[in-house]
PDB file of C-alpha atoms in Angstrom:
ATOM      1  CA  UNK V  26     123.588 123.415  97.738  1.00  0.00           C
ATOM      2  CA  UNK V  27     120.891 120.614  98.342  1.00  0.00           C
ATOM      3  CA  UNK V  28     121.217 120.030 102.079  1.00  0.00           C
ATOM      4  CA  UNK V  29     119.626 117.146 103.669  1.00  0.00           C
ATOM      5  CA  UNK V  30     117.769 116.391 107.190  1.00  0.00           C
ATOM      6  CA  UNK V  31     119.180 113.130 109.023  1.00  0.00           C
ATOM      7  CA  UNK V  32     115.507 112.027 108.416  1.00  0.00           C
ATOM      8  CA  UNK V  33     116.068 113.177 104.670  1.00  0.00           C
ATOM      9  CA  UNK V  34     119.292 111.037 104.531  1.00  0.00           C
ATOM     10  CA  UNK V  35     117.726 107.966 106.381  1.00  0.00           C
ATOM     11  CA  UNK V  36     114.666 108.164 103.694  1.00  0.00           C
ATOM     12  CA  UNK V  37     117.350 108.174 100.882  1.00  0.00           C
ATOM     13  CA  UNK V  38     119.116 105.365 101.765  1.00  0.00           C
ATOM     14  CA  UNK V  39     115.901 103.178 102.725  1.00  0.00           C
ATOM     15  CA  UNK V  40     114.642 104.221  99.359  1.00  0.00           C
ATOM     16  CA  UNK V  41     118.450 102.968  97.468  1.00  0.00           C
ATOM     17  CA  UNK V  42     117.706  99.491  99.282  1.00  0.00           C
ATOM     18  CA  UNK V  43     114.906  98.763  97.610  1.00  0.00           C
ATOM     19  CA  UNK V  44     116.610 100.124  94.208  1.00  0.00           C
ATOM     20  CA  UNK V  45     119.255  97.632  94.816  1.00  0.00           C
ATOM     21  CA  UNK V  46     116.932  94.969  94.939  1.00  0.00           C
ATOM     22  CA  UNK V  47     115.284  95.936  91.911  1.00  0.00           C
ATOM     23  CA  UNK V  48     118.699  96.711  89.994  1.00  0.00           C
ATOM     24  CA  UNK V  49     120.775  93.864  91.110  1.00  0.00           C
ATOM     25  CA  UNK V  50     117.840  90.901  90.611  1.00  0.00           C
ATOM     26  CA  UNK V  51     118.715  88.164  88.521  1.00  0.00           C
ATOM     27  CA  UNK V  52     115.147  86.100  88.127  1.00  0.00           C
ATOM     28  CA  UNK V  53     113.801  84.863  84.441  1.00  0.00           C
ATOM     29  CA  UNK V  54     110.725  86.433  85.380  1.00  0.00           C
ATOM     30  CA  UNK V  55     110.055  90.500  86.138  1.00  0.00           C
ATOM     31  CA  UNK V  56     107.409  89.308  88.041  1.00  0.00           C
ATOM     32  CA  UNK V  57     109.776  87.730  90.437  1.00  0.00           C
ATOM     33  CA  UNK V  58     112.096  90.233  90.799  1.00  0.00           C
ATOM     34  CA  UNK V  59     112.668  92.709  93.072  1.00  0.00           C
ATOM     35  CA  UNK V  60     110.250  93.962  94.959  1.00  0.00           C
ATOM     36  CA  UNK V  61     107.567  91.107  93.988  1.00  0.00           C
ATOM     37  CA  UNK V  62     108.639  89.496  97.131  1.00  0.00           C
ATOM     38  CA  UNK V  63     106.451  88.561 100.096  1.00  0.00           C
ATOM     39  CA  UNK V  64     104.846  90.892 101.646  1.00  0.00           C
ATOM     40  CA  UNK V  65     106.650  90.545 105.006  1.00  0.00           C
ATOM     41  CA  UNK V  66     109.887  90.320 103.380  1.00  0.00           C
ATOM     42  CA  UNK V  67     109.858  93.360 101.031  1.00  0.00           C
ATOM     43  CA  UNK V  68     111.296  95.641 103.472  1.00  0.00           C
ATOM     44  CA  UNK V  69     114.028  93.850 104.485  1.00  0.00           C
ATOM     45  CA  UNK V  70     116.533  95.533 101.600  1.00  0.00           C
ATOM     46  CA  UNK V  71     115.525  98.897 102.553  1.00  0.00           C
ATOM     47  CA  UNK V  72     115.702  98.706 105.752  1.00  0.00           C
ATOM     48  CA  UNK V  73     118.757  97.484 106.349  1.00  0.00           C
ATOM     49  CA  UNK V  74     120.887 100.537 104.810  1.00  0.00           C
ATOM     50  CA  UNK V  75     118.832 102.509 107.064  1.00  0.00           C
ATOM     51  CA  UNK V  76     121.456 100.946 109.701  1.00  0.00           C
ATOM     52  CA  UNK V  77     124.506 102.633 108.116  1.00  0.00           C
ATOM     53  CA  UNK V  78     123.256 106.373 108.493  1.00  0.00           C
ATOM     54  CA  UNK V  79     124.128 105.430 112.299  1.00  0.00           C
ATOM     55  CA  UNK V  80     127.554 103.546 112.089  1.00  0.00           C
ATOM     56  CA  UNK V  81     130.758 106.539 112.680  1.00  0.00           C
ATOM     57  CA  UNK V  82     132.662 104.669 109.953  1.00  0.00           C
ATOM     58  CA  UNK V  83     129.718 105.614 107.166  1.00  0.00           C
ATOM     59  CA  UNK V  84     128.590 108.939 108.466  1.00  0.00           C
ATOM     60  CA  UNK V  85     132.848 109.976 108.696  1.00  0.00           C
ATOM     61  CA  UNK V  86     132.166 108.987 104.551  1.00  0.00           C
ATOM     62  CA  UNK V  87     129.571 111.504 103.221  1.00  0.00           C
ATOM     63  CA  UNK V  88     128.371 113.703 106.489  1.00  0.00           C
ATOM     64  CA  UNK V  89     130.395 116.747 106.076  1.00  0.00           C
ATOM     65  CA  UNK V  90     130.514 120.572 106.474  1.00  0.00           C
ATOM     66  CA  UNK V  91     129.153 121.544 102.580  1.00  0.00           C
ATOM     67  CA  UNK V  92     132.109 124.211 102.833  1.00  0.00           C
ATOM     68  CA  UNK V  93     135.329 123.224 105.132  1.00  0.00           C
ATOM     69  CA  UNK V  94     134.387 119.618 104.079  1.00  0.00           C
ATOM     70  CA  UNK V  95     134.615 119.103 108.163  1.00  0.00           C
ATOM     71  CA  UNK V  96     133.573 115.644 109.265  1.00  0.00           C
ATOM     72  CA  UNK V  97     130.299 115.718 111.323  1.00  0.00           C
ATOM     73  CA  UNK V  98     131.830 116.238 114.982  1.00  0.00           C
ATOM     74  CA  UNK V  99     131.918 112.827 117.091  1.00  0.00           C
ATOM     75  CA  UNK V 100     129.342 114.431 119.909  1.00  0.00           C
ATOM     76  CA  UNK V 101     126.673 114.834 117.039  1.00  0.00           C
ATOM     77  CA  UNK V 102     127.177 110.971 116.150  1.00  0.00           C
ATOM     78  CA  UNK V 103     126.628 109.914 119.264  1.00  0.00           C
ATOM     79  CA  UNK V 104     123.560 111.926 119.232  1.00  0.00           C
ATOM     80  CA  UNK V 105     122.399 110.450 116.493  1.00  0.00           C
ATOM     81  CA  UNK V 106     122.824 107.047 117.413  1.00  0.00           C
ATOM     82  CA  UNK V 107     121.554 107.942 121.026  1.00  0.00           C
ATOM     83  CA  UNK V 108     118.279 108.733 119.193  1.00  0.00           C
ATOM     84  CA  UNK V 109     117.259 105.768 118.036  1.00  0.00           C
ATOM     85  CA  UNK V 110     116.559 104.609 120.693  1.00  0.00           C
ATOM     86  CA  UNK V 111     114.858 107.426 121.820  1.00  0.00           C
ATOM     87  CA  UNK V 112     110.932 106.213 123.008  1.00  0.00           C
ATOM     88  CA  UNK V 113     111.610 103.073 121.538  1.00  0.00           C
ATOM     89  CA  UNK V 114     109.989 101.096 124.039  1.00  0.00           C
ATOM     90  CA  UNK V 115     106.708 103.089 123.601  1.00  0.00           C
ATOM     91  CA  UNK V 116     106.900 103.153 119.809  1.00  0.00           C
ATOM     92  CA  UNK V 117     107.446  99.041 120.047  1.00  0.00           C
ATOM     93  CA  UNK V 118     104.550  98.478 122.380  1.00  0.00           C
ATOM     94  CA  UNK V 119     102.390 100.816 119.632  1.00  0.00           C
ATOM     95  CA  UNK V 120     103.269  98.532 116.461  1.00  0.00           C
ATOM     96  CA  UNK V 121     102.951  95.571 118.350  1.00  0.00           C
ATOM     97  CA  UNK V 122      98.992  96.797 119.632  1.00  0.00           C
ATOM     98  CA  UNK V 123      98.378  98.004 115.722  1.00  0.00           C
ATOM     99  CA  UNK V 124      99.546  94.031 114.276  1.00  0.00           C
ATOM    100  CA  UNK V 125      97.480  92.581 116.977  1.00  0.00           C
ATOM    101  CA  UNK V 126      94.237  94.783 116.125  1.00  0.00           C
ATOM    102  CA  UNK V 127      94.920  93.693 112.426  1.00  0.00           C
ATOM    103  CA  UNK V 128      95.190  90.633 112.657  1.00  0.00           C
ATOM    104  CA  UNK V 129      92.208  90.038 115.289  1.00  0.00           C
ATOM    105  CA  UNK V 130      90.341  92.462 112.899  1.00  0.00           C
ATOM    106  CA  UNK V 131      90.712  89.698 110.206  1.00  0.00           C
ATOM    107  CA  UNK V 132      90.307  86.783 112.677  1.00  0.00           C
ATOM    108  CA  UNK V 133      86.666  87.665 114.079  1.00  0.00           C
ATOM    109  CA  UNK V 134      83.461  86.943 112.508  1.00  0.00           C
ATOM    110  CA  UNK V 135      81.516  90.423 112.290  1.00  0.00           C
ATOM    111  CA  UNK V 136      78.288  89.224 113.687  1.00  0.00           C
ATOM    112  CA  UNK V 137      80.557  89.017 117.374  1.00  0.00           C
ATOM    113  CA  UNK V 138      81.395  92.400 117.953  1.00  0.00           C
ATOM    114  CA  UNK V 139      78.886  94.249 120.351  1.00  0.00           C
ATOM    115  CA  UNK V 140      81.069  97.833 119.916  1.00  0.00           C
ATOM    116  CA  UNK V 141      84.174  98.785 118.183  1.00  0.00           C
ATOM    117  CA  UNK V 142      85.955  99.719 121.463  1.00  0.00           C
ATOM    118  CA  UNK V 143      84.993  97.038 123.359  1.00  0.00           C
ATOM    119  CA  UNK V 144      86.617  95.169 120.512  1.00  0.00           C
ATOM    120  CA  UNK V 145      89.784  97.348 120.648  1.00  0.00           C
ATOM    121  CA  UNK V 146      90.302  97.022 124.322  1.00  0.00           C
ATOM    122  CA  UNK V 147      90.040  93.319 124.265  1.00  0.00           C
ATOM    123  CA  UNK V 148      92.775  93.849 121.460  1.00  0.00           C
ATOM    124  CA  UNK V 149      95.147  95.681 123.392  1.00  0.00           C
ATOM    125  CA  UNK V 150      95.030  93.440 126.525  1.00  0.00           C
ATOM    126  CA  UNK V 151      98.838  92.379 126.506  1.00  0.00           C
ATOM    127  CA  UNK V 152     100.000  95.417 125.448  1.00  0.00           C
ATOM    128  CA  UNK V 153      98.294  98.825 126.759  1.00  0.00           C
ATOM    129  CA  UNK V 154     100.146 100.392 130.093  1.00  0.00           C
ATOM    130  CA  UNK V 155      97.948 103.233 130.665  1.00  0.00           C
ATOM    131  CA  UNK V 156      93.963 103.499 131.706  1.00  0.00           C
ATOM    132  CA  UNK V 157      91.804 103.590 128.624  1.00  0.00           C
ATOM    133  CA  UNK V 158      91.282 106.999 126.848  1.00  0.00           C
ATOM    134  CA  UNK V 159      86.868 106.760 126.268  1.00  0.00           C
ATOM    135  CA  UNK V 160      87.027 108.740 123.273  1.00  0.00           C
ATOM    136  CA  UNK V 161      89.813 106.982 121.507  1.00  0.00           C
ATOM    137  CA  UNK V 162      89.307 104.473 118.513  1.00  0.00           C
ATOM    138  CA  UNK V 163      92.199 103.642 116.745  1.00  0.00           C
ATOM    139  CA  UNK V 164      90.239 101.421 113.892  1.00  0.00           C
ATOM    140  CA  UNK V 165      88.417 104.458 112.338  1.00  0.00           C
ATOM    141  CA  UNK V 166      91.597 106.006 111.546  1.00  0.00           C
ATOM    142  CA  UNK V 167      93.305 102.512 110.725  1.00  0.00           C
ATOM    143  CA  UNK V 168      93.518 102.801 106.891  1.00  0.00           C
ATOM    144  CA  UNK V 169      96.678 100.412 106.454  1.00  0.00           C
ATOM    145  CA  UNK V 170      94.424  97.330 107.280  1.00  0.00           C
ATOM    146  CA  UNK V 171      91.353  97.921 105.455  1.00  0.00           C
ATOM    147  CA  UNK V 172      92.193  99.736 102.145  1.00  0.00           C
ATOM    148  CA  UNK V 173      95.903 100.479 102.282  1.00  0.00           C
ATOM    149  CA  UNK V 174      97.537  97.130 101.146  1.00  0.00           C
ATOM    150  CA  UNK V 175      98.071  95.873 104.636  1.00  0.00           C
ATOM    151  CA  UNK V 176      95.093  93.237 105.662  1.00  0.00           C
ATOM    152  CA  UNK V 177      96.070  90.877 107.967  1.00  0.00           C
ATOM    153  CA  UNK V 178      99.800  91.942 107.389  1.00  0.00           C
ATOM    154  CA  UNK V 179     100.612  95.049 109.140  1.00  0.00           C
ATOM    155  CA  UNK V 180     102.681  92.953 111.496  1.00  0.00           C
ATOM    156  CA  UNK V 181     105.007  92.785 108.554  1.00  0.00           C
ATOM    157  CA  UNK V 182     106.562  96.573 109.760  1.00  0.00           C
ATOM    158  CA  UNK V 183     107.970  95.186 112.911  1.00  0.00           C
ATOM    159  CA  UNK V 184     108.891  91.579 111.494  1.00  0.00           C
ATOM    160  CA  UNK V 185     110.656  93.844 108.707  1.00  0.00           C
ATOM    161  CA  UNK V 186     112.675  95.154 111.728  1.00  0.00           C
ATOM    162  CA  UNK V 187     113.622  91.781 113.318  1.00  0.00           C
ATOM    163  CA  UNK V 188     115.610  90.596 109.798  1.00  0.00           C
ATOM    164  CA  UNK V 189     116.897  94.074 109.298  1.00  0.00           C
ATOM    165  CA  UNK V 190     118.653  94.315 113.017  1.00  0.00           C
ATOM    166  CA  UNK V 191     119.059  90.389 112.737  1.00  0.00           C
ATOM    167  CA  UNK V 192     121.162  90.652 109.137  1.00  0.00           C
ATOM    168  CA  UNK V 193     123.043  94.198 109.989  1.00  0.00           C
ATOM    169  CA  UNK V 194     124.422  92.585 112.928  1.00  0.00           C
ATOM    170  CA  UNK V 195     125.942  89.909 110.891  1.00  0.00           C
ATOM    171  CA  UNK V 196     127.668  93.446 109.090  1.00  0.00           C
ATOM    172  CA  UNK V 197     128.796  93.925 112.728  1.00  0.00           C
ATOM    173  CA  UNK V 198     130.311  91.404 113.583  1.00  0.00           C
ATOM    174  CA  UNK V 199     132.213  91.173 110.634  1.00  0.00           C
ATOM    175  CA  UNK V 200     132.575  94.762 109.556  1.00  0.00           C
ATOM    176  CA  UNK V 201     129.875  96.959 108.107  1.00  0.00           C
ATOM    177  CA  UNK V 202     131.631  97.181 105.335  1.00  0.00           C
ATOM    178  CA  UNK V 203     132.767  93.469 104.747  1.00  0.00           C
ATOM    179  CA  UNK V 204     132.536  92.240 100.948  1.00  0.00           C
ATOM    180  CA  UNK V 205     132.358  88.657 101.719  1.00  0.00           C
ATOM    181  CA  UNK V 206     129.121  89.500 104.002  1.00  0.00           C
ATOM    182  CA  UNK V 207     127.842  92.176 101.459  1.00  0.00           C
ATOM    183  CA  UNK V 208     128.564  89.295  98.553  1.00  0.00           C
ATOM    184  CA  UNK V 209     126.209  87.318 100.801  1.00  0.00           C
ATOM    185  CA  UNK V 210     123.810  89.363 100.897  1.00  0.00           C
ATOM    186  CA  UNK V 211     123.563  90.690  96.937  1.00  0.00           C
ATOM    187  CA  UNK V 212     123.365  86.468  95.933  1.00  0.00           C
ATOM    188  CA  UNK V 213     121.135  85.530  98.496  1.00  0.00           C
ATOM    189  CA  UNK V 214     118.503  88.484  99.054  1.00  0.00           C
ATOM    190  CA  UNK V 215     118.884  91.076  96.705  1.00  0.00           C
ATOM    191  CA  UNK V 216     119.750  88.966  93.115  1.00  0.00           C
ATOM    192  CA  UNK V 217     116.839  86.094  94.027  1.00  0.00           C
ATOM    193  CA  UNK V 218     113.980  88.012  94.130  1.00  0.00           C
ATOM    194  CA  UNK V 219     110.542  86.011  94.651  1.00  0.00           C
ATOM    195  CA  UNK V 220     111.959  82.768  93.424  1.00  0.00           C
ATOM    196  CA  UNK V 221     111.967  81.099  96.803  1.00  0.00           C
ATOM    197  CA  UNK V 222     111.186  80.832 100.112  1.00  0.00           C
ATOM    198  CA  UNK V 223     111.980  84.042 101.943  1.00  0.00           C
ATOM    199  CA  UNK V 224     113.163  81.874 105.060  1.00  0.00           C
ATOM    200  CA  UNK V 225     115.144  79.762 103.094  1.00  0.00           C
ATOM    201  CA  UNK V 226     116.785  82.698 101.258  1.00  0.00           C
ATOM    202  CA  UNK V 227     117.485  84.568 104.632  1.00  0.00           C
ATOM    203  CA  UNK V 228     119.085  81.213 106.624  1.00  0.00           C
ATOM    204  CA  UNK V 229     121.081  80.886 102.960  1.00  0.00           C
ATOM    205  CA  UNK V 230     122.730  84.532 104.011  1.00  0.00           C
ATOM    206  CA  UNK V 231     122.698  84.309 107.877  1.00  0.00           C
ATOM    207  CA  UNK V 232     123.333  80.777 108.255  1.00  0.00           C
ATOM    208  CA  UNK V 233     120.176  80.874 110.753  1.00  0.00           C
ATOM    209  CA  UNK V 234     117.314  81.938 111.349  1.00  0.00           C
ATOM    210  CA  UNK V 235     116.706  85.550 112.735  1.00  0.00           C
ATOM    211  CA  UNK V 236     115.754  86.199 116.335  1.00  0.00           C
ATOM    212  CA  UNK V 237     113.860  89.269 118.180  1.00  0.00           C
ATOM    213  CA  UNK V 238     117.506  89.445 120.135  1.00  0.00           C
ATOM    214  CA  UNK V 239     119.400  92.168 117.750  1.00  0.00           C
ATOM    215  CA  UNK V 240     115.938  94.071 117.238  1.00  0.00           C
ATOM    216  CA  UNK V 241     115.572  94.315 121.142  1.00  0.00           C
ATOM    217  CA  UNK V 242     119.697  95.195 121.379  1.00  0.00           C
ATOM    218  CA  UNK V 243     119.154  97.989 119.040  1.00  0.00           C
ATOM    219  CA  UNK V 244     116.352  99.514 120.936  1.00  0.00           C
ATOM    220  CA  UNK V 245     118.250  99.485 124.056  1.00  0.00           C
ATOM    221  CA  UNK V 246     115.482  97.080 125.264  1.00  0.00           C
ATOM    222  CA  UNK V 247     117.737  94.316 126.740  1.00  0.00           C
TER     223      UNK V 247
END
């Protein structure tokens, strides 16, 4: 049999989001549908089936013993859920320093930087904890924000995350597995591709705007 990591599964259903925004778009234009979103708004699909690989009432679904057809014990999915959390306060302070480099990266004229670290430490003012490491220089090894697709947008990984935790916890509240929500969601997000306003679409399916509050409740950070 084809046995999966968690990390395996995770990658498979991130991947099925952004199928289901391709599949189920209903624009005139192919170059509206799908993913030919915003940038900061492409991710939003595919990350938000990420959330069900950690819900008990999806995992009791599909994670089970490839022989006995057991259900994955109830100690593992706590694990698993446990583990998301896991360094998340580190990991948040990291993408938050990377979008801030980016975007100062793209907001300085050239002819003002004296050195590249100097640059970088004035950078990560708000958000380093520890004493500088001399020989470290994150924008040599930066390739997202100079030829990877991601100038003056890699911010767009952790906004991703603040409409993904934002719109699954409207699947909370209701139930993860709630049609009218899921309805919602497949006429408002995935069927309207690029043919308005991100924001607009998102309030359309939330009824409001998202806030950092569900991210920061995920990651066990308030």
């Amino acid at each position: 049999p084809s046995l999966l990591t968690f990390n395996e599964v995770t990658t498979l259903f991130h991947e099925f989001g952004h199928a289901l925004h391709g599949m189920l778009a209903n624009t005139n234009y192919s170059s509206l549908s799908g993913t030919s979103v915003s940038w900061d708004f492409v991710e939003l699909p595919s990350q938000i089936l990420e959330n069900w690989c950690y819900e008990k009432e999806a995992l009791e679904l599909f994670a089970k013993h490839y022989k006995t057809g057991e259900v994955l014990p109830m100690k593992y999915i706590e694990k698993i859920k446990e583990s998301a959390s896991f360094h998340e306060g580190m990991q948040t302070l990291r993408q938050l320093s990377f979008g801030l480099l980016d975007m100062k990266w793209h907001g300085t004229n050239p002819e003002e930087i004296e050195t590249i670290k100097a640059f970088e430490n004035s950078a990560f003012t708000h958000t380093k904890l520890y004493p500088d490491v001399p020989e470290n220089c994150m924008s040599t090894a930066f390739s997202h924000i100079f030829q990877g697709g991601y100038a003056a947008g890699y911010y767009s990984y952790k906004w991703a995350e603040v409409l993904d935790a934002d719109a699954f916890e409207y699947f909370l509240e209701k139930g993860i597995f709630n049609k009218e929500v899921a309805t919602k969601f497949k006429e408002h997000i995935l069927s309207m591709g690029g043919t308005e306003k991100p924001m607009e679409l998102y309030k359309r399916f939330r009824g409001k705007e998202p806030k950092p509050d569900a991210l920061l409740r995920r990651a066990g950070l308030i």
